[in-house]
Structures are given as structure tokens and as C-alpha cells.
Short mmCIF file of C-alpha atoms and ligand atoms in Angstrom, two decimals:
data_model
loop_
_atom_site.label_atom_id
_atom_site.label_comp_id
_atom_site.label_asym_id
_atom_site.label_seq_id
_atom_site.Cartn_x
_atom_site.Cartn_y
_atom_site.Cartn_z
CA MET A 1 62.34 30.78 55.34
CA ALA A 2 63.17 27.98 52.90
CA ASN A 3 64.28 28.62 49.35
CA ILE A 4 61.27 28.07 47.14
CA ILE A 5 62.10 25.93 44.12
CA ASP A 6 60.69 27.51 40.97
CA GLY A 7 59.50 24.58 38.85
CA LYS A 8 58.27 26.89 36.10
CA ALA A 9 61.72 28.45 35.71
CA VAL A 10 63.56 25.10 35.70
CA SER A 11 61.00 23.71 33.25
CA ALA A 12 61.46 26.74 30.97
CA GLN A 13 65.23 26.16 30.94
CA VAL A 14 64.81 22.48 30.03
CA LYS A 15 62.31 23.34 27.29
CA GLU A 16 64.59 26.04 25.88
CA GLY A 17 67.41 23.49 25.58
CA ILE A 18 65.01 21.15 23.76
CA ARG A 19 63.79 23.94 21.46
CA GLN A 20 67.36 24.62 20.37
CA GLU A 21 67.98 20.95 19.63
CA VAL A 22 64.72 20.78 17.69
CA GLU A 23 65.79 23.73 15.59
CA ALA A 24 69.07 22.00 14.74
CA LEU A 25 67.23 18.78 13.82
CA LYS A 26 64.74 20.67 11.66
CA ALA A 27 67.65 22.27 9.81
CA LYS A 28 68.67 18.72 8.90
CA GLY A 29 65.11 17.97 7.73
CA VAL A 30 64.04 15.98 10.80
CA GLU A 31 60.54 16.62 12.21
CA ILE A 32 59.48 15.43 15.67
CA GLY A 33 55.98 14.14 16.39
CA LEU A 34 54.09 13.31 19.57
CA ALA A 35 50.69 11.59 19.42
CA VAL A 36 48.46 12.20 22.41
CA VAL A 37 45.40 9.99 22.82
CA ILE A 38 42.57 10.89 25.17
CA VAL A 39 39.49 8.74 25.67
CA GLY A 40 36.35 10.24 27.22
CA ASP A 41 35.82 13.65 28.75
CA ASP A 42 37.54 13.66 32.14
CA PRO A 43 38.05 17.41 32.77
CA ALA A 44 41.44 17.06 34.52
CA SER A 45 42.76 14.88 31.67
CA GLN A 46 41.57 17.45 29.14
CA VAL A 47 43.59 20.16 30.91
CA TYR A 48 46.71 17.92 31.04
CA VAL A 49 46.38 17.08 27.34
CA LYS A 50 45.95 20.74 26.39
CA ASN A 51 49.12 21.60 28.37
CA LYS A 52 51.02 18.84 26.57
CA GLU A 53 49.89 20.20 23.18
CA LYS A 54 50.98 23.72 24.19
CA ALA A 55 54.39 22.44 25.27
CA CYS A 56 54.81 20.65 21.91
CA GLU A 57 54.12 23.90 20.12
CA ALA A 58 56.59 25.81 22.34
CA VAL A 59 59.47 23.43 21.62
CA GLY A 60 58.63 22.96 17.92
CA PHE A 61 57.18 19.42 17.88
CA ASN A 62 54.24 18.37 15.74
CA SER A 63 51.47 17.16 18.03
CA TYR A 64 48.75 14.81 16.88
CA LYS A 65 45.75 14.70 19.18
CA TYR A 66 43.25 11.86 19.06
CA ALA A 67 40.17 12.55 21.19
CA LEU A 68 38.03 9.43 21.27
CA PRO A 69 34.55 9.02 22.77
CA ALA A 70 34.14 7.39 26.20
CA GLU A 71 32.45 4.35 24.56
CA THR A 72 35.57 3.49 22.49
CA THR A 73 36.17 -0.26 22.60
CA GLU A 74 39.46 -1.95 23.45
CA GLU A 75 39.66 -3.18 19.86
CA GLU A 76 39.27 0.35 18.47
CA LEU A 77 41.86 1.82 20.84
CA LEU A 78 44.33 -0.97 20.08
CA ALA A 79 43.80 -0.37 16.36
CA LEU A 80 44.73 3.31 16.85
CA VAL A 81 47.81 2.38 18.92
CA ASP A 82 48.86 -0.03 16.18
CA LYS A 83 48.44 2.65 13.52
CA LEU A 84 50.57 5.09 15.57
CA ASN A 85 53.18 2.39 16.24
CA ASN A 86 53.62 2.11 12.47
CA ASP A 87 53.46 5.81 11.63
CA ASP A 88 56.95 7.21 10.93
CA LYS A 89 55.79 10.76 11.68
CA VAL A 90 55.06 9.71 15.26
CA ASP A 91 58.10 9.45 17.54
CA GLY A 92 56.21 9.30 20.83
CA ILE A 93 52.80 7.94 21.85
CA LEU A 94 51.05 8.99 25.03
CA VAL A 95 47.71 7.52 26.06
CA GLN A 96 46.33 9.76 28.79
CA LEU A 97 45.36 7.90 31.97
CA PRO A 98 43.03 7.14 33.60
CA LEU A 99 41.10 5.39 30.84
CA PRO A 100 37.35 4.77 31.19
CA LYS A 101 36.67 1.78 33.45
CA HIS A 102 35.86 -0.71 30.68
CA LEU A 103 39.37 -0.30 29.23
CA ASP A 104 42.38 -1.97 30.82
CA ASP A 105 45.36 0.43 31.11
CA LYS A 106 47.77 -2.48 31.20
CA ILE A 107 46.64 -4.04 27.92
CA ILE A 108 46.82 -0.69 26.13
CA ILE A 109 50.26 0.26 27.53
CA ASN A 110 51.68 -3.18 26.73
CA ASN A 111 50.77 -2.60 23.09
CA ILE A 112 52.63 0.69 22.69
CA ARG A 113 55.99 0.15 20.98
CA PRO A 114 58.59 0.51 23.75
CA ASP A 115 60.72 2.86 21.62
CA LYS A 116 57.70 5.20 21.32
CA ASP A 117 56.57 4.84 24.96
CA VAL A 118 57.56 8.34 26.08
CA ASP A 119 55.75 7.89 29.43
CA ALA A 120 58.12 4.97 30.19
CA PHE A 121 55.15 2.90 31.41
CA HIS A 122 55.74 -0.21 29.23
CA PRO A 123 57.21 -3.13 31.23
CA VAL A 124 60.29 -3.14 28.98
CA ASN A 125 61.02 0.47 29.89
CA VAL A 126 60.19 -0.09 33.57
CA GLY A 127 62.68 -2.98 33.57
CA LYS A 128 65.35 -0.82 31.92
CA ILE A 129 64.88 1.83 34.59
CA MET A 130 65.34 -0.85 37.25
CA ILE A 131 68.73 -1.88 35.84
CA GLY A 132 69.80 1.69 35.13
CA ASP A 133 69.99 1.22 31.35
CA TYR A 134 67.33 3.51 30.00
CA SER A 135 66.49 5.79 27.11
CA PHE A 136 63.33 7.17 28.65
CA LEU A 137 63.11 8.38 32.21
CA PRO A 138 59.73 8.28 33.94
CA CYS A 139 58.53 11.89 33.51
CA THR A 140 57.53 12.92 37.03
CA PRO A 141 60.42 11.23 38.89
CA ALA A 142 62.88 12.62 36.32
CA GLY A 143 61.40 16.08 36.84
CA VAL A 144 61.89 15.69 40.59
CA MET A 145 65.57 14.81 40.01
CA GLU A 146 66.02 17.99 37.94
CA LEU A 147 64.48 20.06 40.73
CA ILE A 148 66.80 18.49 43.32
CA LYS A 149 69.75 19.20 41.02
CA SER A 150 68.64 22.84 40.69
CA THR A 151 69.14 23.29 44.45
CA GLY A 152 72.81 22.27 44.15
CA THR A 153 72.16 19.32 46.50
CA GLU A 154 74.24 16.16 45.89
CA VAL A 155 72.06 13.05 46.25
CA SER A 156 75.03 10.73 46.83
CA GLY A 157 75.14 9.45 50.41
CA LYS A 158 72.02 11.36 51.48
CA GLU A 159 69.05 9.94 53.37
CA CYS A 160 66.20 9.99 50.84
CA VAL A 161 62.63 9.16 51.82
CA VAL A 162 59.83 8.69 49.28
CA ILE A 163 56.27 8.71 50.57
CA GLY A 164 54.15 6.57 48.23
CA ARG A 165 54.87 3.42 46.22
CA SER A 166 52.94 3.93 42.98
CA ASN A 167 54.26 2.48 39.73
CA ILE A 168 54.18 5.95 38.14
CA VAL A 169 56.00 7.91 40.86
CA GLY A 170 57.06 6.25 44.13
CA LYS A 171 58.82 3.14 42.81
CA PRO A 172 60.65 4.74 39.85
CA GLN A 173 61.50 7.76 42.04
CA ALA A 174 63.27 5.48 44.49
CA MET A 175 65.24 3.92 41.59
CA LEU A 176 66.41 7.27 40.25
CA LEU A 177 67.54 8.38 43.73
CA LEU A 178 69.30 5.03 44.16
CA HIS A 179 71.07 5.39 40.79
CA GLN A 180 72.52 8.63 42.15
CA ASN A 181 73.72 6.77 45.27
CA GLY A 182 71.08 8.03 47.69
CA THR A 183 70.21 5.87 50.71
CA VAL A 184 66.57 5.34 49.88
CA THR A 185 63.53 4.40 51.96
CA ILE A 186 60.12 3.91 50.35
CA THR A 187 57.26 4.47 52.78
CA HIS A 188 53.55 3.69 52.39
CA SER A 189 50.28 3.30 54.27
CA LYS A 190 51.60 0.38 56.36
CA THR A 191 54.85 2.10 57.37
CA LYS A 192 55.25 2.33 61.13
CA ASN A 193 56.42 5.63 62.65
CA LEU A 194 56.09 7.43 59.32
CA LYS A 195 56.75 10.81 60.90
CA GLU A 196 60.04 9.68 62.43
CA VAL A 197 61.17 7.99 59.21
CA CYS A 198 60.42 11.14 57.17
CA ALA A 199 62.16 13.35 59.73
CA ARG A 200 65.44 11.49 59.01
CA ALA A 201 65.36 12.57 55.36
CA ASP A 202 67.81 15.01 53.83
CA ILE A 203 65.63 14.70 50.71
CA LEU A 204 61.91 14.04 51.13
CA VAL A 205 59.66 13.31 48.14
CA ALA A 206 55.93 13.25 48.92
CA ALA A 207 53.79 11.36 46.38
CA VAL A 208 50.94 10.02 48.44
CA GLY A 209 47.85 11.92 47.26
CA ARG A 210 46.68 13.21 50.65
CA ALA A 211 46.16 16.97 50.96
CA LYS A 212 48.66 18.69 53.30
CA MET A 213 49.54 15.44 55.10
CA VAL A 214 53.20 16.35 55.56
CA THR A 215 53.49 18.90 58.34
CA ALA A 216 56.62 20.50 59.89
CA ASP A 217 57.06 17.60 62.33
CA TYR A 218 57.74 15.26 59.35
CA ILE A 219 60.68 17.39 58.24
CA LYS A 220 64.31 17.61 59.21
CA GLU A 221 65.62 21.17 59.57
CA GLY A 222 67.12 22.23 56.22
CA ALA A 223 65.78 19.26 54.20
CA VAL A 224 64.96 19.40 50.48
CA VAL A 225 61.19 18.83 50.30
CA ILE A 226 59.64 17.94 46.94
CA ASP A 227 55.86 17.79 46.70
CA VAL A 228 54.41 15.65 43.91
CA GLY A 229 50.85 15.87 45.30
CA MET A 230 48.03 17.48 43.37
CA ASN A 231 44.98 17.65 45.61
CA ARG A 232 42.12 19.97 46.51
CA ASP A 233 41.97 21.39 50.02
CA GLU A 234 38.81 21.93 52.10
CA ASN A 235 38.07 25.12 50.09
CA GLY A 236 38.54 23.40 46.74
CA LYS A 237 41.92 25.12 46.22
CA LEU A 238 44.76 23.20 44.54
CA CYS A 239 47.29 21.96 47.11
CA GLY A 240 50.02 19.37 47.51
CA ASP A 241 50.74 16.55 49.96
CA VAL A 242 52.89 18.98 51.95
CA ASP A 243 51.46 21.67 54.19
CA PHE A 244 53.52 24.40 52.55
CA GLU A 245 52.78 27.15 55.07
CA ASP A 246 53.65 24.89 57.99
CA CYS A 247 56.89 23.57 56.42
CA LYS A 248 58.33 26.59 54.64
CA GLU A 249 60.30 27.88 57.66
CA LYS A 250 61.88 24.53 58.50
CA ALA A 251 62.76 23.14 55.05
CA GLY A 252 65.96 24.21 53.29
CA PHE A 253 64.29 24.02 49.87
CA ILE A 254 60.62 23.36 49.10
CA THR A 255 58.46 23.13 45.97
CA PRO A 256 55.15 24.98 45.77
CA VAL A 257 51.91 23.47 44.38
CA PRO A 258 51.13 24.58 41.75
CA GLY A 259 54.38 25.69 40.09
CA GLY A 260 56.73 22.98 41.41
CA VAL A 261 56.78 19.44 40.04
CA GLY A 262 53.82 19.86 37.62
CA PRO A 263 55.63 21.92 34.95
CA MET A 264 58.62 19.55 35.14
CA THR A 265 56.59 16.46 34.20
CA ILE A 266 55.72 18.00 30.85
CA ALA A 267 59.29 19.21 30.23
CA MET A 268 60.52 15.64 30.78
CA LEU A 269 57.88 14.30 28.38
CA MET A 270 59.26 16.66 25.75
CA LYS A 271 62.78 15.42 26.54
CA ASN A 272 61.73 11.78 26.11
CA THR A 273 60.05 12.59 22.80
CA LEU A 274 63.22 14.29 21.55
CA THR A 275 65.24 11.23 22.67
CA ALA A 276 62.83 8.93 20.80
CA CYS A 277 63.17 11.02 17.65
CA LYS A 278 66.96 11.03 17.84
CA GLU A 279 66.97 7.25 18.27
CA HIS A 280 64.57 6.80 15.33
CA HIS A 281 66.88 8.90 13.14
CA ASN A 282 70.22 7.83 14.67
CA SER A 283 71.04 11.51 15.17
N1 LIG B 301 47.66 10.90 33.84
C1 LIG B 301 48.20 11.61 34.86
N2 LIG B 301 49.54 11.72 34.71
C2 LIG B 301 49.85 11.06 33.57
C3 LIG B 301 51.06 10.84 32.87
O1 LIG B 301 52.16 11.26 33.28
N3 LIG B 301 50.95 10.13 31.72
C4 LIG B 301 49.77 9.65 31.25
N4 LIG B 301 49.78 8.95 30.12
N5 LIG B 301 48.63 9.83 31.88
C5 LIG B 301 48.67 10.54 33.03
#
């Protein structure tokens, strides 16, 4: 039986560290603010935004929620982003994705001030991640790195395989593993012999969005298996990209879904917001 990585516990530790730093900053008169913008009424996005607000409260940040109707125009949303860019109470700005179809994610993200872009989605921040000179880490990949660290596994020199090449997870994940000297392979829908490639991995990160695709035959005995997937199975139950029941005997360490990567993403968002605040106040 693999060791099950407890994302909630690791996330709680990270948030506790942040809470203590926030307390020290508040004692010096510094307040920390995160603005969260949601457009429309996508139910999943509403849950994510609520969780982000709760996390802000737990660590002592001020959170400013802007819930805009689905018909909001690009001009209106850009006007709000501009207002938040210029608001000194706001250290971080997060525009929840996906946006309604008539709005272009790229245009909105490109207009968030890079030093307030706590998602690290702005091209300036993406470029900084590429060259290893960053303030903000991409939240989900950074959360994955914390979970790997919690297992005591050294990334340096290991075979690391990432399944998925999205801009939000797969590509930045590969960069963070590379910065820690992993030997990294990014796989995707056109990869030949995917199973064999994955089975070479000492560290396997699945971020493909296909329910229970990764079965025991994709896994090397004793590997660290991190599941970024968030899918519904045939019974409508939340599940990852990894078939947990099938893999749990063979993996050395494995994350559950829910309770693995999910809680870490929010902890890393809090960390980025704290970093933004410290940079804004030079403290
Ligand atoms: N939608 C799903 N995940 C995310 C995220 O990490 N950031 C934002 N802004 N939107 C999301």
C-alpha cells in the first residue's frame, strides 16, 4: 500500500506559516488584500471563489469579491481590472476562469498588472517562470512541488513525466521540475507509447483531464504519483486522472482526489498574495 499524501495537512501547514507572517505584518500596520473577480454563474467557479474567500479569512487577508453578471462587456471588465490595478488596498487580482464565451481570457489577463497577477498567468510572469527568475509561482504546479517535497523525495536527477501540456499546469509544471534538476518529459495526446513513457517515471504528474486514465500499468513500482485531475466518474463522483484504487498498491506515494492537489492550489495563491504585498511594501 502506497503512502497517501495528505494535501489538506500540507496545505494547512503552508497556510499556518502565512497566517503568522500576516500577523507580523499587521503589527507593523500592513494589511493584505486579494480581489477576486467572477463573471457569470458557473457553479464550479462559484465554489472555487468561495473557497478562496474562506482561505483569505483563515490567513487574515482582506478579500474583495466582485461578482459581475454574465452579460458584462469587455470594456466593463477592463475598467474594473484597471480600478483594481490602481487600488493600493489590493495586492493581488484574480479573475476566475473560464470567462463567458464573449470575453477573451487573454485580453483580460494581459491587462492585470504583473506585480498583482497572483495566478502568474500574465505573459511577463510566464516568461519569468521560464527563466527561473520569479516572484509568483503558478499555483497548481507550485502546490505539486510542495507535495513532492512533503514525501522527502529529491527531484534532482529523477525521471519526471508530466501528462498534459496546458499553459496553467503541464508546461509550468515541467519548468518547476526542471528548475529542481529533474529529467523531464512532457506527454500529450500525440505521444506514442504513453504507457511505457509514464512507467519510466520516478515522479508522475497527471494533468490531462480524463477520469481514471492512469492505471497501474502506467506506473513504476514505488513512484511518486501526483494527480491534478478533477473529473466526475460514471456515477457522478469526483475523481482524478489516476485510478486510485488500481494504483495505490504499486505507487510509493499517491495523492487522493479530493484532498490532494486541490487544497494546495489555494495555499499557493495565498503565498503569492503575501509575496505581492511584501513587494508592494518592501517588507
Ligand atoms: N479556474 C480554475 N482554476 C483556476 C485558477 O487557478 N485561477 C483562475 N483565475 N481561474 C481558475
